[in-house]
């Protein structure tokens, strides 16, 4: 049977059974026979033709703006992590004990425990504003204001090194809240990354995560410590030695707090979420069911052991150092006897 006759026969059969297959595409004789298929049985090539123009396959150049936005958001996410990693070194320079440094390591727990409130961030949102922006925008605004406020208090908390010791408890509580906000921002950005890019380009989200978070950690840790160090600045960046570095922790917090506020305002005003993607039944599972499934996974022996390792990794490092220091003191005392 020729293709033309097949197309006509198929058209008559569809018209005769239209009450059973009202959702099928009615293809005329001049259309290609391959398109005479129902919506739920389209192969990849033909289905792509029927998609709206904005959801068809696109190269990364068409979504370069979204990729760059994700990169910036992940860089901002790495700044709090880098700063939290630099504070123990500042405490060490102020002769803080290993016990104090081990206590401060609790500030990293929010990133290890963010799975506990991730279902809440995913399920509760303002539909008119956007599923991810409902959390991303307020969280980043609070982060920016919090960093600017911290810039006015952090020098007092770190102590002057001359009679006033660092307030490690207050520093730990402050940076714990700081990391909690950053972990919440991480949840919102990770969720938005899955829908901001098309199916063909969603792999770039992982690249933005790795590159952006590493760059942010570098800026908040390595670069900050270098610019804060008077010896490094006097050796490589100055002609006349100075007793302090180029920047202080207070200056750094104020600068990045301002960057957070500006970036968040631009995202809130200029970036729109994809309204076409309707959450599926699985995505909108109730919060209670989600937490029940989450805790059933955590109770598995292997997962429970892994969680224990994550939560104690930072603390155990300083405990090891503390025990090592005690061994040194004991050996010296033994030799003196």
C-alpha positions as a printed Julia matrix, in Angstrom:
337×3 Matrix{Float64}:
   0.0    0.0    0.0
   1.37   3.39  -0.98
   2.02   6.07   1.71
  -0.73   8.32   0.26
  -3.36   5.54   0.45
  -2.16   4.6    3.96
  -2.55   8.19   5.12
  -6.09   8.4    3.72
  -7.07   5.06   5.27
  -5.61   6.16   8.61
  -7.58   9.41   8.39
 -10.88   7.57   7.76
 -10.22   5.19  10.67
  -9.51   8.09  13.01
 -12.67   9.94  11.94
 -14.72   6.79  12.42
 -13.35   6.23  15.94
 -12.98   9.81  16.97
 -15.1    9.26  20.08
 -12.45   6.8   21.36
  -9.31   8.71  20.35
 -10.29  12.36  20.62
  -6.79  13.27  21.8
  -5.0   11.97  18.68
  -3.5   14.32  16.15
  -5.67  14.6   12.99
  -3.18  14.53  10.14
  -4.2   15.61   6.65
  -3.12  13.77   3.51
  -0.4   16.36   2.79
   1.25  15.88   6.22
   3.98  13.25   6.75
   2.5    9.92   7.85
   4.94   9.73  10.77
   3.07  12.51  12.56
  -0.24  10.55  12.61
   0.43   9.44  16.19
  -1.24  10.0   19.54
   0.3   12.35  22.09
   1.21   9.53  24.45
   3.05   7.49  21.83
   5.3    9.99  20.11
   8.89   9.01  19.52
  11.58  11.52  20.52
  12.0   13.16  17.11
   8.3   13.7   16.41
   7.56  14.71  20.01
  10.17  17.45  19.73
   8.28  18.96  16.78
   5.08  19.22  18.81
   6.74  20.89  21.84
   6.32  24.65  22.31
   9.22  26.59  20.74
  10.63  27.6   24.15
  10.85  23.92  25.3
  12.51  22.46  22.2
  16.12  21.3   22.17
  18.48  24.21  22.51
  22.23  24.58  22.67
  23.95  25.97  25.71
  24.34  29.37  24.01
  20.57  29.86  24.1
  20.61  29.44  27.88
  23.95  31.04  28.63
  22.3   33.67  30.82
  20.72  31.03  33.05
  24.0   29.1   33.25
  25.88  32.23  34.32
  23.2   33.01  36.9
  23.55  29.53  38.41
  27.32  29.99  38.48
  26.98  33.29  40.37
  24.52  31.78  42.87
  26.86  28.87  43.57
  29.81  31.26  44.01
  27.79  33.18  46.6
  26.98  29.86  48.25
  30.67  29.07  48.65
  31.52  32.37  50.4
  29.99  31.41  53.8
  31.66  28.01  53.62
  35.04  29.59  52.95
  34.64  32.14  55.75
  33.65  29.44  58.24
  36.77  27.51  57.24
  39.01  30.53  57.75
  37.84  31.44  61.28
  39.63  28.48  62.99
  42.91  29.7   61.48
  42.22  33.19  62.82
  41.46  31.68  66.22
  44.69  29.72  66.06
  46.64  32.92  65.36
  45.05  34.36  68.52
  46.28  31.35  70.55
  42.88  29.72  70.88
  42.98  26.16  72.18
  42.22  23.07  70.13
  39.14  22.6   72.3
  37.79  25.96  71.14
  38.57  25.13  67.54
  36.83  21.76  67.87
  33.77  23.47  69.34
  33.65  25.96  66.47
  33.59  23.1   63.95
  29.91  22.57  64.82
  29.1   25.46  62.44
  29.49  23.01  59.53
  26.59  20.85  60.71
  23.84  22.72  58.79
  25.31  21.61  55.45
  25.42  18.03  56.72
  21.87  18.17  58.11
  20.13  20.24  55.42
  18.25  17.12  54.3
  16.11  17.52  57.41
  14.4   20.72  56.23
  14.84  20.29  52.46
  11.32  18.77  52.03
   9.86  21.83  53.73
  11.72  24.19  51.37
  10.52  22.14  48.41
   6.87  21.92  49.41
   6.04  25.35  50.9
   6.15  28.3   48.51
   4.2   31.18  47.0
   2.91  30.07  43.61
   2.68  33.62  42.24
   6.27  34.49  43.15
   7.89  31.2   42.18
   8.64  27.88  43.82
  12.38  28.49  44.23
  12.4   32.28  44.47
  10.01  32.05  47.43
  12.97  30.74  49.45
  15.99  31.99  47.52
  15.15  35.7   47.59
  14.24  36.03  51.32
  17.15  33.8   52.37
  19.72  35.77  50.4
  18.31  39.08  51.66
  18.64  37.83  55.24
  22.15  36.58  54.47
  23.18  39.98  53.11
  21.76  41.89  56.08
  23.22  39.34  58.5
  26.7   39.67  56.96
  26.57  43.46  57.17
  25.51  43.23  60.81
  28.26  40.68  61.52
  30.8   43.1   60.07
  30.07  45.46  62.97
  30.41  42.76  65.66
  33.0   40.25  64.49
  36.07  42.19  65.64
  34.71  42.3   69.18
  33.91  38.57  69.06
  37.41  37.7   67.84
  39.04  39.65  70.69
  41.99  42.0   70.52
  44.64  39.43  71.39
  45.78  41.59  74.32
  43.89  40.54  77.4
  40.53  39.89  75.69
  40.22  36.35  74.35
  37.91  35.39  71.48
  34.32  34.64  72.45
  34.21  31.21  70.86
  30.66  30.38  71.97
  29.22  33.58  70.47
  31.27  33.06  67.29
  30.0   29.49  66.98
  26.35  30.47  67.43
  26.7   33.37  64.97
  28.39  31.35  62.25
  26.03  28.41  62.86
  23.11  30.67  61.92
  25.18  31.98  59.01
  25.75  28.46  57.68
  22.1   27.52  58.27
  21.01  30.35  55.95
  23.65  29.34  53.39
  22.48  25.7   53.49
  18.88  26.81  52.91
  20.03  28.89  49.95
  21.82  25.77  48.66
  18.58  23.76  48.78
  16.7   26.41  46.8
  19.44  26.81  44.18
  19.81  23.04  43.69
  16.07  22.71  43.13
  15.94  25.66  40.74
  18.89  24.31  38.75
  16.78  21.31  37.68
  14.07  23.48  36.11
  15.95  26.6   35.07
  17.73  24.77  32.23
  16.21  22.63  29.49
  16.58  18.86  29.53
  19.5   19.0   27.1
  21.47  21.52  29.19
  20.61  20.44  32.74
  24.03  18.77  32.99
  25.64  22.21  33.11
  24.02  22.72  36.53
  26.4   20.18  38.04
  29.35  21.97  36.45
  28.14  25.3   37.85
  27.81  23.69  41.28
  31.35  22.29  41.31
  33.07  25.31  39.77
  31.01  27.98  41.54
  31.13  26.51  45.03
  34.87  25.84  44.74
  35.48  29.4   43.52
  33.37  30.82  46.36
  35.25  28.74  48.93
  38.55  29.95  47.45
  37.43  33.59  47.69
  36.17  33.22  51.26
  39.09  31.16  52.52
  42.34  31.28  50.57
  42.04  34.75  49.07
  40.65  36.28  52.27
  43.39  34.76  54.46
  46.05  35.98  52.04
  44.71  39.54  51.99
  44.15  39.49  55.76
  47.72  38.38  56.46
  50.11  41.29  57.06
  53.16  39.14  56.25
  51.76  38.07  52.86
  50.67  41.6   51.93
  53.99  43.12  53.04
  55.96  40.56  51.07
  53.99  40.47  47.81
  51.6   43.42  47.6
  53.21  46.39  49.36
  56.25  48.55  49.05
  56.02  49.84  52.65
  55.33  47.27  55.44
  52.17  47.73  57.49
  51.1   46.03  60.74
  47.82  44.78  59.22
  46.68  43.15  56.01
  44.81  44.85  53.18
  41.38  43.67  54.36
  39.9   42.57  57.66
  37.13  40.06  58.32
  34.83  42.99  59.01
  35.58  44.57  55.62
  35.16  41.25  53.84
  31.78  40.58  55.44
  30.5   44.05  54.6
  31.59  43.76  50.95
  29.98  40.37  50.35
  26.86  41.35  52.28
  26.41  44.21  49.82
  26.99  41.83  46.89
  24.31  39.5   48.26
  21.77  42.31  48.48
  22.45  43.63  44.97
  22.42  40.17  43.36
  19.22  39.17  45.13
  17.44  42.33  44.02
  18.4   41.71  40.4
  17.24  38.08  40.57
  13.91  39.06  42.16
  13.18  41.69  39.54
  14.63  40.25  36.33
  14.62  36.45  36.51
  11.35  34.59  35.99
  10.73  30.96  36.84
   9.43  28.52  34.25
   5.66  28.52  34.75
   5.09  25.65  32.3
   6.59  22.98  34.49
   3.75  21.67  36.64
   4.96  19.57  39.6
   4.01  15.92  39.22
   2.22  13.92  41.87
   5.52  12.45  43.03
   7.11  15.9   43.35
   4.23  17.24  45.43
   4.08  14.33  47.86
   2.94  15.43  51.3
   5.49  16.68  53.81
   4.55  13.96  56.3
   5.05  11.19  53.72
   8.35  12.71  52.64
   9.72  12.81  56.19
   8.5    9.27  56.85
  10.41   8.07  53.78
  13.46  10.14  54.77
  13.72   8.69  58.27
  13.18   5.16  56.98
  16.26   5.67  54.79
  18.31   7.22  57.6
  17.58   4.24  59.88
  19.41   1.93  57.47
  22.69   0.81  59.14
  24.98   1.91  56.31
  23.33   5.32  55.99
  23.37   5.82  59.77
  27.1    5.08  59.9
  27.77   7.44  57.03
  25.81  10.23  58.75
  27.79   9.67  61.93
  31.06   9.99  60.04
  29.94  13.22  58.36
  28.82  14.81  61.63
  32.03  13.96  63.51
  34.63  14.46  60.76
  35.45  18.09  61.61
  35.34  17.57  65.37
  37.55  14.48  65.32
  40.32  16.4   63.54
  40.68  18.83  66.43
  40.25  16.11  69.05
  43.15  14.27  67.4
  45.22  17.44  67.54
  44.27  17.95  71.18
  45.26  14.38  72.1
  48.48  14.78  70.13
  49.29  17.95  72.04
  48.64  16.14  75.34
  50.98  13.32  74.29
  53.7   15.88  73.59
  53.25  17.47  77.02
  53.31  14.04  78.72
  56.51  13.02  76.88
  58.2   16.29  77.85
  57.22  15.81  81.48
  58.5   12.22  81.41
  61.85  13.33  79.98
  62.22  16.04  82.61
  61.83  13.36  85.31
